[in-house]
Amino acid sequence: MPLLAHPLEHPQLTGEVHDLPYPAGRPDLGELVSRAHPKVPADALHAVHPGETVLGWAVVSLPGHTHGQIGVMMDGVLVAADAVIGAADGAHLPRAAYNADHPQAQDTLRRIAGMDLRAVLPGHGGPLSPAQVRRRAERA
């Protein structure tokens, strides 16, 4: 079964590139962590781009945590990957040290807050309501 990913993510997934934005100020540790992650064979990757549809899900661009981060959306439900984190007290962004481009992550959060959604399913934590995402986006 292929792994669907934006082409900007392929070098990290295959192990050609080892640049993680964390821990902050320690690129040597980020490289070590990256090298320890399991790698995906290049022939197992399938490129998908924002605007495409996969099994009825619309692919959307959600950059910031990584440059090529994508999510999928259908019927007002957004699977948001690491663009937002769910917690008991609501929505959060990954810490700036964990984002490849924190200002871009903040812009993505604001864009998600402006979408017509019923629910947001983050990569970490429980489901979020659109109101929770909007409250966090107002602080971004």
Coordinates of C-alpha atoms in Angstrom, one line a residue:
M1 CA 0.0 0.0 0.0
P2 CA 1.5 3.4 -0.9
L3 CA 2.1 6.2 1.5
L4 CA 0.5 9.4 0.3
A5 CA 2.6 12.5 1.0
H6 CA 3.3 15.9 -0.5
P7 CA 6.6 15.8 -2.6
L8 CA 8.3 18.2 -0.2
E9 CA 8.0 15.5 2.5
H10 CA 9.6 12.7 0.4
P11 CA 13.3 13.5 1.2
Q12 CA 12.6 13.3 4.9
L13 CA 10.5 10.2 4.7
T14 CA 13.1 8.3 2.6
G15 CA 16.0 9.5 4.8
E16 CA 17.7 11.6 2.1
V17 CA 17.4 14.6 4.4
H18 CA 17.8 14.7 8.1
D19 CA 16.8 18.3 9.2
L20 CA 14.4 18.4 12.0
P21 CA 13.5 21.8 13.6
Y22 CA 13.9 20.4 17.1
P23 CA 15.2 20.4 19.6
A24 CA 15.6 24.2 19.3
G25 CA 19.2 25.3 18.8
R26 CA 20.4 21.7 18.5
P27 CA 20.5 20.6 14.9
D28 CA 22.9 17.9 15.8
L29 CA 20.3 16.2 18.0
G30 CA 17.6 16.8 15.4
E31 CA 19.7 15.0 12.8
L32 CA 20.3 12.1 15.2
V33 CA 16.6 11.8 15.9
S34 CA 15.8 11.9 12.2
R35 CA 18.3 9.2 11.5
A36 CA 16.7 7.0 14.1
H37 CA 13.2 7.3 12.6
P38 CA 12.1 4.4 10.3
K39 CA 12.5 5.2 6.6
V40 CA 10.0 4.7 3.8
P41 CA 11.2 3.1 0.5
A42 CA 10.9 5.7 -2.3
D43 CA 8.8 3.3 -4.4
A44 CA 6.2 3.1 -1.6
L45 CA 5.6 6.9 -1.7
H46 CA 2.9 8.4 -3.9
A47 CA 2.9 12.2 -4.4
V48 CA -0.4 14.0 -3.6
H49 CA -0.9 17.8 -4.0
P50 CA -3.4 20.2 -2.6
G51 CA -6.5 20.4 -4.7
E52 CA -6.5 16.6 -5.5
T53 CA -9.1 14.2 -4.2
V54 CA -8.2 10.9 -2.6
L55 CA -11.1 8.4 -2.0
G56 CA -13.5 11.4 -1.6
W57 CA -11.2 13.4 0.7
A58 CA -9.9 16.8 -0.6
V59 CA -6.2 17.3 0.0
V60 CA -5.4 20.7 1.6
S61 CA -2.1 22.4 2.2
L62 CA -1.3 22.9 5.9
P63 CA 2.3 24.0 6.0
G64 CA 4.3 25.3 9.0
H65 CA 5.0 22.2 11.1
T66 CA 6.7 20.9 8.0
H67 CA 6.9 22.6 4.6
G68 CA 4.9 20.0 2.8
Q69 CA 2.3 19.1 5.5
I70 CA -1.1 18.3 4.1
G71 CA -4.4 17.4 5.6
V72 CA -7.6 15.9 4.1
M73 CA -11.1 17.2 4.3
M74 CA -14.6 15.8 3.6
D75 CA -18.1 16.9 4.7
G76 CA -16.8 19.6 7.0
V77 CA -14.3 17.3 8.8
L78 CA -10.6 18.2 8.5
V79 CA -7.9 15.7 9.4
A80 CA -5.3 18.3 10.3
A81 CA -2.1 16.3 11.0
D82 CA 0.2 18.4 13.2
A83 CA -1.2 21.8 12.1
V84 CA -3.0 21.9 15.4
I85 CA -2.9 19.9 18.6
G86 CA -5.9 18.9 20.7
A87 CA -5.8 19.2 24.5
A88 CA -8.2 19.2 27.4
D89 CA -8.2 23.0 27.4
G90 CA -8.7 23.3 23.6
A91 CA -6.6 23.8 20.5
H92 CA -2.8 24.5 20.5
L93 CA -0.1 24.9 18.0
P94 CA 3.1 22.8 18.2
R95 CA 5.7 24.8 20.0
A96 CA 7.7 27.1 17.7
A97 CA 10.8 24.9 18.2
Y98 CA 8.9 22.0 16.6
N99 CA 7.8 23.9 13.5
A100 CA 9.8 24.2 10.4
D101 CA 8.3 27.7 9.9
H102 CA 6.3 28.9 13.0
P103 CA 4.9 32.1 11.4
Q104 CA 3.6 29.9 8.5
A105 CA 2.1 27.5 11.1
Q106 CA 0.3 30.4 12.7
D107 CA -1.1 31.5 9.3
T108 CA -2.2 27.9 8.6
L109 CA -4.0 27.9 12.0
R110 CA -5.8 31.1 11.0
R111 CA -6.7 29.6 7.7
I112 CA -8.2 26.5 9.4
A113 CA -10.2 28.8 11.7
G114 CA -11.7 30.4 8.6
M115 CA -12.8 27.1 7.0
D116 CA -16.4 26.0 7.1
L117 CA -15.9 22.9 9.4
R118 CA -17.9 20.7 11.7
A119 CA -14.8 19.1 13.4
V120 CA -11.0 19.2 13.3
L121 CA -9.1 15.9 13.9
P122 CA -5.6 16.8 15.0
G123 CA -2.5 14.5 14.8
H124 CA -2.2 14.6 18.5
G125 CA -5.0 14.8 21.1
G126 CA -8.7 14.6 20.7
P127 CA -11.2 16.1 18.2
L128 CA -11.6 19.9 18.2
S129 CA -14.6 22.0 17.5
P130 CA -14.2 24.9 15.0
A131 CA -14.8 27.3 18.0
Q132 CA -11.8 25.9 19.8
V133 CA -9.6 26.4 16.8
R134 CA -10.9 29.9 16.2
R135 CA -10.2 30.8 19.9
R136 CA -6.6 29.6 19.5
A137 CA -6.2 31.3 16.1
E138 CA -7.2 34.7 17.6
R139 CA -4.1 34.4 19.9
A140 CA -1.8 33.4 17.1

